[in-house]
Coordinates of C-alpha atoms in Angstrom, one line a residue:
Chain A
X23 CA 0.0 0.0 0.0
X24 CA 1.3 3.5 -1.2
X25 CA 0.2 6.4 0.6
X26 CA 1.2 10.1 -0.9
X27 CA 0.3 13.2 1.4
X28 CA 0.6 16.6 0.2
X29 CA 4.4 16.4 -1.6
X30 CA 5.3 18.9 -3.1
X31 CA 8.8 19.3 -4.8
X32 CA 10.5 22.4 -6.7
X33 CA 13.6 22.8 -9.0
X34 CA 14.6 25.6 -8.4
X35 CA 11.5 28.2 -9.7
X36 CA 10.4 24.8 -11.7
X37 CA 7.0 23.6 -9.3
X38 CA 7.7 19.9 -10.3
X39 CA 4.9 18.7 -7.9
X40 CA 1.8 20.9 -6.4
X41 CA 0.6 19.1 -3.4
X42 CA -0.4 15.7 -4.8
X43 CA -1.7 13.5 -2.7
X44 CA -3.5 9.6 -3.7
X45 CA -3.5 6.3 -2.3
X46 CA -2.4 2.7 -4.3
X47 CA -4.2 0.2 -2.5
X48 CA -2.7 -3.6 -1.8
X49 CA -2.4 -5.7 -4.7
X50 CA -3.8 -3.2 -6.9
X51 CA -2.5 -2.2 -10.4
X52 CA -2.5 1.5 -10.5
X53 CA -1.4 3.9 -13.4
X54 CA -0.2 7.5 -13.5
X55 CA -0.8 9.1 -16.4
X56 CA 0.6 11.7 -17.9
X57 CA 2.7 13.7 -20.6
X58 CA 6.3 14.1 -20.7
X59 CA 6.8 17.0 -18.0
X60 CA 4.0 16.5 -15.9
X61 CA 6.3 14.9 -12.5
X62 CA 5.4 11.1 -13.0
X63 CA 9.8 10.7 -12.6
X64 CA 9.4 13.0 -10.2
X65 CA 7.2 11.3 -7.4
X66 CA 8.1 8.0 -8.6
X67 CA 12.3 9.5 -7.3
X68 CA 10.7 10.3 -3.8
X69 CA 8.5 7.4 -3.6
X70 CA 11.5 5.2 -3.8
X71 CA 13.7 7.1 -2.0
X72 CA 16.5 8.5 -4.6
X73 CA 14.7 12.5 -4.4
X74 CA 13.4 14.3 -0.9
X75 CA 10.3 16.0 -1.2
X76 CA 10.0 20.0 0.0
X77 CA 6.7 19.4 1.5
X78 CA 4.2 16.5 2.5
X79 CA 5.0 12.6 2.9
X80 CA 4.8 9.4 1.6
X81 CA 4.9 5.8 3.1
X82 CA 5.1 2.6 1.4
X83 CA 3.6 -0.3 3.5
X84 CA 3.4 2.2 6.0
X85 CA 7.0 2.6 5.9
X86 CA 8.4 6.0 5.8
X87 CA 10.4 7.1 2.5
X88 CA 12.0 9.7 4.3
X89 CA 13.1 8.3 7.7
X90 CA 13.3 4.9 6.9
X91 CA 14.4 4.6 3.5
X92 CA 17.0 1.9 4.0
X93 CA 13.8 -0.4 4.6
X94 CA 11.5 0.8 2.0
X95 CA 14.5 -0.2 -0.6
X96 CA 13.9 -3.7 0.8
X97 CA 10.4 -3.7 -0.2
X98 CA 10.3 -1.9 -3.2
X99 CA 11.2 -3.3 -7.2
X100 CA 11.8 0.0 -9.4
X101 CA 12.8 0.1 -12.7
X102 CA 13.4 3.3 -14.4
X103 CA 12.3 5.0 -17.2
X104 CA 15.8 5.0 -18.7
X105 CA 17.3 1.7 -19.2
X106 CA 19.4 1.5 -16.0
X107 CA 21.4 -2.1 -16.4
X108 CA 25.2 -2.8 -17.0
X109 CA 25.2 -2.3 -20.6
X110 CA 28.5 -4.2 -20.7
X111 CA 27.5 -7.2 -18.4
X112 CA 25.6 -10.0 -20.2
X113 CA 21.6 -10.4 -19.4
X114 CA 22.6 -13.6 -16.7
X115 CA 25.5 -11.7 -14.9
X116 CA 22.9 -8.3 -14.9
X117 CA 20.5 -10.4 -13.2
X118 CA 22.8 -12.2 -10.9
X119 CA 24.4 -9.3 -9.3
X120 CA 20.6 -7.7 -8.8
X121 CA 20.1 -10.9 -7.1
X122 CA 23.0 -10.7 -4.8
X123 CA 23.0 -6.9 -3.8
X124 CA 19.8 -8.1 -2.3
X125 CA 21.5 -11.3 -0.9
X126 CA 19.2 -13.7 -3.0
X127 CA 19.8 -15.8 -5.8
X128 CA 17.8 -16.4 -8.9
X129 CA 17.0 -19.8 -8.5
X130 CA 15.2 -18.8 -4.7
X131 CA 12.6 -16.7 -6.7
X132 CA 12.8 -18.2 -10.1
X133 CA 8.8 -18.2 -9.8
X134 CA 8.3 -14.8 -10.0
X135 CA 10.3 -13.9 -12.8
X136 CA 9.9 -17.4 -14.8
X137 CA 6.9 -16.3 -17.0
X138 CA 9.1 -13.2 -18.2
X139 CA 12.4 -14.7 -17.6
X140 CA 12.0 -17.7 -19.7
X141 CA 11.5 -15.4 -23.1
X142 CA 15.1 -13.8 -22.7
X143 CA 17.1 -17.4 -21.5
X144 CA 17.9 -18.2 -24.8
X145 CA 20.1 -15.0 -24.9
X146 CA 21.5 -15.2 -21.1
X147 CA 25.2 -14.7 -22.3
X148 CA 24.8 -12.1 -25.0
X149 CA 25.9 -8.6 -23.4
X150 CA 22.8 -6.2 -21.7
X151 CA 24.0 -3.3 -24.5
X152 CA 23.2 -5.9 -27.7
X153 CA 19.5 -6.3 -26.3
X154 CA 16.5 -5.6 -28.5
X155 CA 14.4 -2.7 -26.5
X156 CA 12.2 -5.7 -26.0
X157 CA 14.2 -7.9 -24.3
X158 CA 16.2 -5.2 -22.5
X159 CA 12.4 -4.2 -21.3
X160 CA 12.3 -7.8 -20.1
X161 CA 15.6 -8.3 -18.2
X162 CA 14.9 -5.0 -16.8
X163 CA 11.2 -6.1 -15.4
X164 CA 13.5 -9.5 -14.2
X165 CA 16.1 -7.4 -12.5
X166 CA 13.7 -5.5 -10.5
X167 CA 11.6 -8.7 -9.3
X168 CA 14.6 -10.7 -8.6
X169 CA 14.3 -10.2 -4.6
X170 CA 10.4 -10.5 -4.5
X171 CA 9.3 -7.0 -3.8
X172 CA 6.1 -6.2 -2.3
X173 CA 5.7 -3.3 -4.3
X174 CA 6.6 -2.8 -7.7
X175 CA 7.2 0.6 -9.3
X176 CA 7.5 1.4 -13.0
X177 CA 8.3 4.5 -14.7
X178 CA 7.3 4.5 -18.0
X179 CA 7.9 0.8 -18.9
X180 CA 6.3 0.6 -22.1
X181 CA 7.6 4.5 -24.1
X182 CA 8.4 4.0 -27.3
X183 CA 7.9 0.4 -27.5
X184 CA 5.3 -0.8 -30.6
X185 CA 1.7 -1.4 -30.1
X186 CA 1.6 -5.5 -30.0
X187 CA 5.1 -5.4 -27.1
X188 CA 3.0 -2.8 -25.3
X189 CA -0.3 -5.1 -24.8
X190 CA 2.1 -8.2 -23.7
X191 CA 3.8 -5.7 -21.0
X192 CA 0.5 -5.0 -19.6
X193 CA -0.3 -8.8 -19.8
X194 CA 2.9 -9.9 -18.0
X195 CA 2.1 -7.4 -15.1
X196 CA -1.4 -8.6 -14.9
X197 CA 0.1 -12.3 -14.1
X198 CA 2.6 -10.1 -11.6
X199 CA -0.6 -8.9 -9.6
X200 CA -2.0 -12.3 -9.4
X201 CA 0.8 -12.8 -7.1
X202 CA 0.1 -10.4 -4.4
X203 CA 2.6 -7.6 -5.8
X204 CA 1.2 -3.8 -5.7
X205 CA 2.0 -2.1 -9.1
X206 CA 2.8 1.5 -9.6
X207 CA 3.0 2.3 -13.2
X208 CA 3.0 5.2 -15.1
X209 CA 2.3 5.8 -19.1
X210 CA 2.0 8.6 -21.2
X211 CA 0.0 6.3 -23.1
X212 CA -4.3 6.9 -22.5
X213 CA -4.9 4.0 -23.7
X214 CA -3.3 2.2 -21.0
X215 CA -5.5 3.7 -18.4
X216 CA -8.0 0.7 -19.4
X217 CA -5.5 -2.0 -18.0
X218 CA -5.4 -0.3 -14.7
X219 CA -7.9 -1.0 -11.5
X220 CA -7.5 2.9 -10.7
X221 CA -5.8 5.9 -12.2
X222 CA -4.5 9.2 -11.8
X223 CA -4.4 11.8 -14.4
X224 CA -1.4 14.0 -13.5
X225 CA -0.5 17.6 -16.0
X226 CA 1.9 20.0 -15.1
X227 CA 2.3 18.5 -11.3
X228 CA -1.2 18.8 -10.6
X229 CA -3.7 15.7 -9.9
X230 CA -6.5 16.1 -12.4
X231 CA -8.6 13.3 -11.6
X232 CA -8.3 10.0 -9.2
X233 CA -10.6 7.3 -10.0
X234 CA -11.8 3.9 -11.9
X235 CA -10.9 4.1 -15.6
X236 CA -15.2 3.6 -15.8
X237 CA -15.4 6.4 -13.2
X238 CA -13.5 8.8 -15.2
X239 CA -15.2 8.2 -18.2
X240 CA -18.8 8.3 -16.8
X241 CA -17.8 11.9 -15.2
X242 CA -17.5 13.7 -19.0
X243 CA -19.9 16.1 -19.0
X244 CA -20.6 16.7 -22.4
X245 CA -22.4 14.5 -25.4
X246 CA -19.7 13.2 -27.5
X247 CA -20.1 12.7 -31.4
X248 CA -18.3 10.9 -33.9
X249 CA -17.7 12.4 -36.9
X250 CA -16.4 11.3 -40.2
X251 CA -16.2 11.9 -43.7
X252 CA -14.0 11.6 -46.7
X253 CA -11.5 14.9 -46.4
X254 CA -10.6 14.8 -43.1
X255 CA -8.6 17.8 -43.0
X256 CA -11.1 19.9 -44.1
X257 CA -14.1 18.0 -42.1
X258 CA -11.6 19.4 -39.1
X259 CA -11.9 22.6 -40.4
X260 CA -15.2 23.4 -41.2
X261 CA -16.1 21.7 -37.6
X262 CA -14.3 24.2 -36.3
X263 CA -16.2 27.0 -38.0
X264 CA -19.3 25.9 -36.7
X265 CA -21.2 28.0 -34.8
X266 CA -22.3 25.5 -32.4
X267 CA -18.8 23.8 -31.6
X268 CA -17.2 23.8 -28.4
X269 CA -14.3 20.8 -29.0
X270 CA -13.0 19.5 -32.2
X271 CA -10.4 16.9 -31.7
X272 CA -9.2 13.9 -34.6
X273 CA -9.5 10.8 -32.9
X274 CA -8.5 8.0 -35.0
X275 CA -10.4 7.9 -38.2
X276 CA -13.3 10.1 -36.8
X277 CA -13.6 13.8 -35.3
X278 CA -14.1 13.8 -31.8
X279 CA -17.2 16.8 -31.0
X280 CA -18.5 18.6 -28.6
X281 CA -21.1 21.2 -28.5
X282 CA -21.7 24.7 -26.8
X283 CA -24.9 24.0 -26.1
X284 CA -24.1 20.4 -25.3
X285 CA -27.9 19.4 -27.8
X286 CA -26.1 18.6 -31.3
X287 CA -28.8 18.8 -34.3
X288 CA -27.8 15.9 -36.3
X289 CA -29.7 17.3 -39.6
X290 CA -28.3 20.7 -39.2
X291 CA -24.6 19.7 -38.1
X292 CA -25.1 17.6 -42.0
X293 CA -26.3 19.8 -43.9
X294 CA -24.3 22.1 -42.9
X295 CA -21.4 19.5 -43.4
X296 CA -23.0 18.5 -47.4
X297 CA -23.2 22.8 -48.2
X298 CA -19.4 22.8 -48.1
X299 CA -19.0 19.7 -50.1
X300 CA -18.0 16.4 -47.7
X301 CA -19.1 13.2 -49.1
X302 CA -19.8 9.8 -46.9
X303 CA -20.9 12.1 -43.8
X304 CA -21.7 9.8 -40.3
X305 CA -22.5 11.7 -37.4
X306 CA -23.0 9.2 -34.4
X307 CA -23.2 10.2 -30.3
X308 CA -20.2 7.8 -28.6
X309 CA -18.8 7.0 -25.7
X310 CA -16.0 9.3 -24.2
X311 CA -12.6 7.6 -23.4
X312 CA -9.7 8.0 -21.4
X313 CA -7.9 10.4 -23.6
X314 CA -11.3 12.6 -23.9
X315 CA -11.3 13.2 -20.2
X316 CA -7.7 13.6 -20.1
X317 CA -8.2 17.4 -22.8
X318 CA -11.2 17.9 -21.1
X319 CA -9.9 17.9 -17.5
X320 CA -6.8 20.1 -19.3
X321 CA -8.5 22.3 -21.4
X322 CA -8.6 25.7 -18.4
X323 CA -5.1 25.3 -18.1
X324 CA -4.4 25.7 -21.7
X325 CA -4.6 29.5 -21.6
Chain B
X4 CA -3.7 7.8 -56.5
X5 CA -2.2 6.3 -59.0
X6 CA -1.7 9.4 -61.4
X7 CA -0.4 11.5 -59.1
X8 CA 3.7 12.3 -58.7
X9 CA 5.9 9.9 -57.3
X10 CA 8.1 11.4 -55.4
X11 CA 9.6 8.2 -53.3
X12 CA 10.1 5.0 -55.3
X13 CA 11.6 2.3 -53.7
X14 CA 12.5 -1.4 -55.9
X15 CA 14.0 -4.3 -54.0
X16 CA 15.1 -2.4 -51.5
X17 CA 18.0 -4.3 -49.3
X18 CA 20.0 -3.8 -46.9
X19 CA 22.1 -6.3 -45.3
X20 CA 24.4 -6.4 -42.2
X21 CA 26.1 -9.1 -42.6
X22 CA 23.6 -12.2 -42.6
X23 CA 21.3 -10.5 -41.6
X24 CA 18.7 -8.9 -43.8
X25 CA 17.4 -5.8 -41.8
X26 CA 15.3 -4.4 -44.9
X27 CA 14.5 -7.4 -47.5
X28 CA 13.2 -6.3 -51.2
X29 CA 11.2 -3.3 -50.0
X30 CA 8.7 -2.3 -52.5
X31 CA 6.7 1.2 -52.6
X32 CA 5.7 4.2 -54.0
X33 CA 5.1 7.4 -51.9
X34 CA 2.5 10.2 -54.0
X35 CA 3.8 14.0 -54.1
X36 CA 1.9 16.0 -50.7
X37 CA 0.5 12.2 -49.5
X38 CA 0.9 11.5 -45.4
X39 CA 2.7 8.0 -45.7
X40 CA 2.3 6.1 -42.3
X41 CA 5.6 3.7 -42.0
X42 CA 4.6 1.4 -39.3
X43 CA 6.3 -1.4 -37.5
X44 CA 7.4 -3.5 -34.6
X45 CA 10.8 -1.9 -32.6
X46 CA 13.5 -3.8 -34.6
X47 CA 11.6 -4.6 -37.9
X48 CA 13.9 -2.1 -40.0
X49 CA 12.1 1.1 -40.3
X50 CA 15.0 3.4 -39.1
X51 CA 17.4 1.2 -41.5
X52 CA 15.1 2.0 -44.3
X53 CA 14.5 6.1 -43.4
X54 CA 18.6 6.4 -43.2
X55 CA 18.5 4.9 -46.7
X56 CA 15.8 7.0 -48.3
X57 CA 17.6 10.4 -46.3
X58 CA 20.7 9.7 -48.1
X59 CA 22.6 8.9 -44.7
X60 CA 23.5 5.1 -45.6
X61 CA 23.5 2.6 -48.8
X62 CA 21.3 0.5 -49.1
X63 CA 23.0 -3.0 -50.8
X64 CA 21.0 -3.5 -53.7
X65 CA 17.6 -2.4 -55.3
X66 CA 16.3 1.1 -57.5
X67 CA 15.5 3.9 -55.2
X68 CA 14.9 7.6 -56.0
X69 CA 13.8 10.1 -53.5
X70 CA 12.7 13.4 -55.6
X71 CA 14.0 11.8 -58.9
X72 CA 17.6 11.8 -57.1
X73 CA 19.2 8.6 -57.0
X74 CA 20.1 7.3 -53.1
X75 CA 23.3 5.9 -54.4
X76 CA 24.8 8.6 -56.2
X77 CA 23.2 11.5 -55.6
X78 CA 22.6 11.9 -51.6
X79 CA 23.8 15.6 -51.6
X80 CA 20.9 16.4 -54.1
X81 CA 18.5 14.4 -51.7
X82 CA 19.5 15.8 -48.4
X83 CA 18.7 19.3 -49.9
X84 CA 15.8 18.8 -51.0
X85 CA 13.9 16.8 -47.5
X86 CA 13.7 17.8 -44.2
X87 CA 13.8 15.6 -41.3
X88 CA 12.8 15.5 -37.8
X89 CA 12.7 12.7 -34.9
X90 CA 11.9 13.3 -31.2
X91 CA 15.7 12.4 -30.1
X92 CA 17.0 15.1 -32.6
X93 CA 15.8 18.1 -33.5
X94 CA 16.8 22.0 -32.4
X95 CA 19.8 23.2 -29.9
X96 CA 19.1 23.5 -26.6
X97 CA 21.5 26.1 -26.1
X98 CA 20.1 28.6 -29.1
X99 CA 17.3 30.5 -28.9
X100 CA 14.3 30.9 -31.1
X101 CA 15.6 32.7 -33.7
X102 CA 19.2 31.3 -33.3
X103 CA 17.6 28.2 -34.5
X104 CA 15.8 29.2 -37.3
X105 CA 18.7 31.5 -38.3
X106 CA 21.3 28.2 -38.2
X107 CA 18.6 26.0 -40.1
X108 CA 18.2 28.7 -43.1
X109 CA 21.8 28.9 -43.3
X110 CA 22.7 25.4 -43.4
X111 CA 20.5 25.4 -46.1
X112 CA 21.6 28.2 -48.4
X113 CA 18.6 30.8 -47.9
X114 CA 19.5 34.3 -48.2
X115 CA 19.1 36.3 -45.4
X116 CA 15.9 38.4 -46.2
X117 CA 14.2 35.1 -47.0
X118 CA 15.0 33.7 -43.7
X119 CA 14.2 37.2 -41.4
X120 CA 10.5 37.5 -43.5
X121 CA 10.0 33.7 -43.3
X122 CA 11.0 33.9 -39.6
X123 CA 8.7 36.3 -38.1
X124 CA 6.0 34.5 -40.6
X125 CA 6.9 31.2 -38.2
X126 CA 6.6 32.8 -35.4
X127 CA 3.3 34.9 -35.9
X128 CA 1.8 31.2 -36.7
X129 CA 2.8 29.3 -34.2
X130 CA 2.1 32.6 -31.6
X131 CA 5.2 32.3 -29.9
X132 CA 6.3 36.1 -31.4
X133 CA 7.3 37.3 -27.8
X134 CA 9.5 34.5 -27.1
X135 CA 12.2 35.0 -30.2
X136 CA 15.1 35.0 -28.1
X137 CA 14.2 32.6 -25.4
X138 CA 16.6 29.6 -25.2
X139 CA 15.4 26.1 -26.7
X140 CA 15.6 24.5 -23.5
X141 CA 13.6 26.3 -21.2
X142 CA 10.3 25.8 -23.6
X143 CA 7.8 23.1 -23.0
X144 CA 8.1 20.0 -25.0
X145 CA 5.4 20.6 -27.1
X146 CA 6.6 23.9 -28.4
X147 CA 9.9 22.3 -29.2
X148 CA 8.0 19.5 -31.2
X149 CA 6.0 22.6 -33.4
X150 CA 8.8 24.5 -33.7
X151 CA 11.4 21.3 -34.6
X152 CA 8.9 20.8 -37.2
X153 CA 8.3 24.2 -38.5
X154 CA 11.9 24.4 -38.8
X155 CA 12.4 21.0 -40.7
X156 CA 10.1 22.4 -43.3
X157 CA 11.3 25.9 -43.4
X158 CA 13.8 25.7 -46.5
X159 CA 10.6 24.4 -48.5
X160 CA 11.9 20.8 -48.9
X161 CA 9.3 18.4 -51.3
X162 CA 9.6 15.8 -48.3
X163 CA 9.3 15.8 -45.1
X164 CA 10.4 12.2 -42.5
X165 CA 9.1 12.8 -39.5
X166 CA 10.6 9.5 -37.0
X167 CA 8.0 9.4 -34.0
X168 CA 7.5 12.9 -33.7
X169 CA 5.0 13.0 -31.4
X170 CA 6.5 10.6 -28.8
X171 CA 5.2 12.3 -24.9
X172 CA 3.7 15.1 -25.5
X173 CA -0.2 15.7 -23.9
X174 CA -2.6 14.9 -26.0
X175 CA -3.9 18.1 -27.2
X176 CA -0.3 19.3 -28.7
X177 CA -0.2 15.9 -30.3
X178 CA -3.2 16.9 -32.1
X179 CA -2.2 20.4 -32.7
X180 CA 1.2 18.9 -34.3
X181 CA -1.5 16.7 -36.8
X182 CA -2.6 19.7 -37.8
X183 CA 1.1 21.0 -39.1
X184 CA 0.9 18.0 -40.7
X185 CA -2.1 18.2 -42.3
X186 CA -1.4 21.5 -43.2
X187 CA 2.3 21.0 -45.0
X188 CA 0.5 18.0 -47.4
X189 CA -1.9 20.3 -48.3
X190 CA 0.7 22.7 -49.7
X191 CA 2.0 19.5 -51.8
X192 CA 5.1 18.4 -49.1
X193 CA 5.2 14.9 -48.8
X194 CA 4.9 13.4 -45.3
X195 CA 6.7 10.3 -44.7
X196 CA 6.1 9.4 -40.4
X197 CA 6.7 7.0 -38.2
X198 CA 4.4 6.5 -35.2
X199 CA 3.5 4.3 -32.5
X200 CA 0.5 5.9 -31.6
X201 CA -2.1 3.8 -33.8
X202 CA -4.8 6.1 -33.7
X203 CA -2.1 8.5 -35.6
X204 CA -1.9 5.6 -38.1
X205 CA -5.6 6.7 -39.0
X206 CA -4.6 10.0 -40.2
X207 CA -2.6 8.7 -42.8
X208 CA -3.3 8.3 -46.5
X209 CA -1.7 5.5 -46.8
X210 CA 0.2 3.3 -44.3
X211 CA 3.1 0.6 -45.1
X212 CA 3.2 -2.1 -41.7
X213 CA 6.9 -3.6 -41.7
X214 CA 7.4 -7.1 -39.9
X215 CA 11.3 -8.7 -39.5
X216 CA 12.7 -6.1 -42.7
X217 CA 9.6 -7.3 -45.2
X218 CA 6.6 -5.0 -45.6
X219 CA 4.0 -7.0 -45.1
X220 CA 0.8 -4.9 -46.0
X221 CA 0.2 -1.4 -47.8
X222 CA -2.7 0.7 -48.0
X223 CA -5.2 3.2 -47.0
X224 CA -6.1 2.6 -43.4
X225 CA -9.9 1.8 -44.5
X226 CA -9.0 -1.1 -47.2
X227 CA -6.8 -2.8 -44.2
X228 CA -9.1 -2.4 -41.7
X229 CA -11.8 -4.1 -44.4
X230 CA -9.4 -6.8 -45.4
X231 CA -8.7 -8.0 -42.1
X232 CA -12.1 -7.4 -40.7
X233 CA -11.1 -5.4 -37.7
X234 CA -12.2 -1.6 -36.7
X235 CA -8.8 0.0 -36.1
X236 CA -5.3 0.1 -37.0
X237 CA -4.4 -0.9 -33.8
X238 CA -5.7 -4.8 -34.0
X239 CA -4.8 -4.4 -38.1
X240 CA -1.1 -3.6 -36.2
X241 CA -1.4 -6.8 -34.6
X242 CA -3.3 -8.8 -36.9
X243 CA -0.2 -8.3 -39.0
X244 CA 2.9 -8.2 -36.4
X245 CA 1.7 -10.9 -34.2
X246 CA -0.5 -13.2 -35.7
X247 CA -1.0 -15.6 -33.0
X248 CA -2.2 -12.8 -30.4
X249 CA -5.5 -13.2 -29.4
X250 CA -6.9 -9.7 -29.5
X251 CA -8.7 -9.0 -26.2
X252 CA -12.2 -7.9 -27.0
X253 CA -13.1 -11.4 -29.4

């Protein structure tokens, strides 16, 4: 259990953090989600001890990061955002000296790393630097599970890596919560959100929104319309000239809408869409995800 | 589509490293002013093939012309006539603004008036007027990724690579970049991007999906998602990179 209370941290002028404050329950898989800048490295450095906070506190398993951070390192798997192995040791020596800085060996918790473990064995003698981002990903996820942590914190496990590597990450931690481990992850990816039990949406070192990724998404307060037609750019365009639009945002191979008014006349919204020329027109009300909460939620601090 | 300018052709396209293939017999065709999606797995060969097509490496045998130019003999012709941009580099940190821009224009070969009228032009756009001489790296990322890209475009190449430009930022500036992007095709640059956002992949005119250094599928995001019977690019992603995932919602 992770419990954050009121840190705040500044660099210099920079405020990093603005009194954030959330709880990760046992066992649960909780994402932080965010942009690049927005303090996810940030609180994940205090949470595990390598950054003090200027204000507030945080305890892990009720375990204080601040006075008693010699123990919370005993407790805690963290694997940063930047790949943080001996480039020049080979994947079985990387993980053996993980094991024995925490006097354990890999064999005493094979188990827990097995399932991951098992798709990099084949290359235990090639050097960490050589590693496909995949597999460096992997031995990364081994090295910090190799002393059976209670809690497991991730910063940013799956940037940059392709779609189908990202959806196997997400599976391999679901397997990891089966076994009792709370996960801290966090993703500048909304689509992740889904994957988690709870989130929290994090900009500019503010909290946005703490909640169920179904709670979040039942809180949008507008009607949401997908729209699409043949000429995208200029479907963008001409939504934006409309008198009645509040949001216009691409999403995929539709226009995301919203409406001043928040009562969208289908009939008029077309015709007014056929007068300046767009063929194949479908208007259709949909359901707001992740990512539309997210530039909702942002949108006053957009100036 | 098919009348239109080609302005990227690629024939048997290989490039080898040894024994191993990293780009194997590469066909395609990019249109003049199309947005050409270049998906793929990490490690599949897409950054082997964009150094080819830049003029930055050989490839080992095949036909390939970017703008007409040849990519074996001819790379100095290329490299002035595309601009390039990828999230890892793009402007200097310790310029400002304007330093930038100025550097860019002159590597280039633009005459001076044509860089100070095309520079405040930039910077009236993208409303960041006030902030000419601030240095590169106190702006938020997002700026940098606008500006990066205004500034890969500025000389007025015929094609643009953009290699996952849009990597971190919020998701608002990632749509306000689309629009750039939208906007330079319109004025007939070519767009040739990486991504691994898949929802970006639906913004494209056309998008190539590469799989161990072959391309295994080519086409307007609708035909794919018609030919293998799924409603986005991300499960046509996987339908094509990893066909023996089970795709969650089935």
């Amino acid at each position: 259990m992770i419990k954050i209370n009121q840190i705040s941290k500044n660099y210099e002028t920079v405020k990093a953090l603005k009194n954030v404050s959330f709880t990760v329950d046992e066992n649960e898989l909780f994402g932080l989600i965010g942009s690049d800048g927005a303090g996810k490295t940030t609180l994940f450095r205090i949470l595990t001890t390598l950054l003090l906070s200027n204000e507030g506190s945080a305890t892990l398993n009720n375990i204080n990061v601040k006075n008693d951070y010699k123990k919370v390192r005993e407790i805690i798997g963290y694997m940063p955002g930047k790949f943080s192995l001996y480039q020049d040791l080979s994947v079985e020596e990387n993980l053996n000296f993980f094991a024995s800085v925490f006097n354990t060996t890999i064999e005493e918790n094979y188990d827990l790393i097995a399932d991951i473990y098992k798709q990099i064995e084949p290359f235990k003698t090639r050097i960490a630097g050589k590693l496909s981002g995949g597999m460096k990903q992997k031995l990364a996820l081994s090295c910090a599970l190799i002393h059976k942590p209670k809690i497991l914190i991730l910063d940013e496990p799956t940037t940059g890596v392709d779609a189908v590597s990202r959806m196997e990450f997400w599976q391999m931690l679901k397997r990891l919560q089966t076994k009792g481990i709370t996960i801290l992850v966090s993703t500048p990816y909304m689509d992740e959100a889904e994957m988690c039990d709870r989130v929290a949406l994090i900009q500019n070192g503010e909290i946005l929104s703490i909640d169920t990724p179904k709670g979040i998404t039942n809180s949008f307060p507008y009607k949401l319309h997908a729209i699409s037609a043949d000429n995208k750019y200029q479907l963008i365009k001409d939504l934006r000239n409309h008198d009645n639009a509040r949001t216009v945002f691409p999403f995929g191979n539709s226009v995301h809408f919203t409406t001043a008014n928040n009562n969208l006349n289908e009939e008029e919204l077309y015709n007014y869409l056929m007068t300046n020329n767009h063929t194949n027109i479908s208007i259709i009300e949909t359901t707001p995800n992740i990512e539309d909460c997210f530039m909702e939620l942002m949108k006053p601090s957009r100036g | 589509m098919n009348n239109r300018k080609v302005e990227i052709k690629a024939v048997n396209l290989t490039k080898k490293y040894g024994k191993f293939i990293a780009n194997d017999k590469l066909n395609f065709e990019v249109y003049k002013g199309e947005i050409f999606g270049f998906l793929g797995a990490n490690g599949a060969g897409k950054t082997t093939a964009i150094r080819i097509l830049c003029g930055l490496s050989k490839p080992t045998s095949g036909d390939i012309t970017v703008s007409g130019f040849d990519v074996y003999k001819q790379t100095e012709e290329i490299k002035k006539n595309i601009g390039y941009m990828s999230q890892k580099f793009s402007l200097y940190e310790d310029l400002t603004i304007a330093e930038n821009i100025e550097l860019y224009g002159g590597i280039y070969g633009l005459s001076r008036k044509f860089i100070k009228e095309r520079t405040n032009h930039l910077l009236e756009k993208l409303q960041i007027m006030e902030h000419k001489n601030t240095l590169i790296s106190s702006l938020p990322l997002g700026w940098k990724q606008k500006l990066a890209f205004s500034v890969a475009i500025f000389h007025e190449p015929r094609i643009v690579f953009l290699d996952e430009p849009t990597g971190g930022v919020d998701p608002i500036t990632r749509r306000q970049f689309w629009d750039l992007i939208y906007e330079a095709s319109s004025q007939g640059i070519t767009v040739f991007v990486t991504t691994h956002y898949m929802d970006e992949a639906e913004y494209c005119d056309r998008v190539s999906i590469m799989v161990d250094g072959r391309i295994e599928a080519l086409d307007t995001p609708a035909v794919l998602k018609e030919t293998y019977k799924v409603s986005n690019m991300n499960d046509v992603f996987i339908r094509i990179a990893r066909p023996d995932f089970i795709i969650n919602n089935e």
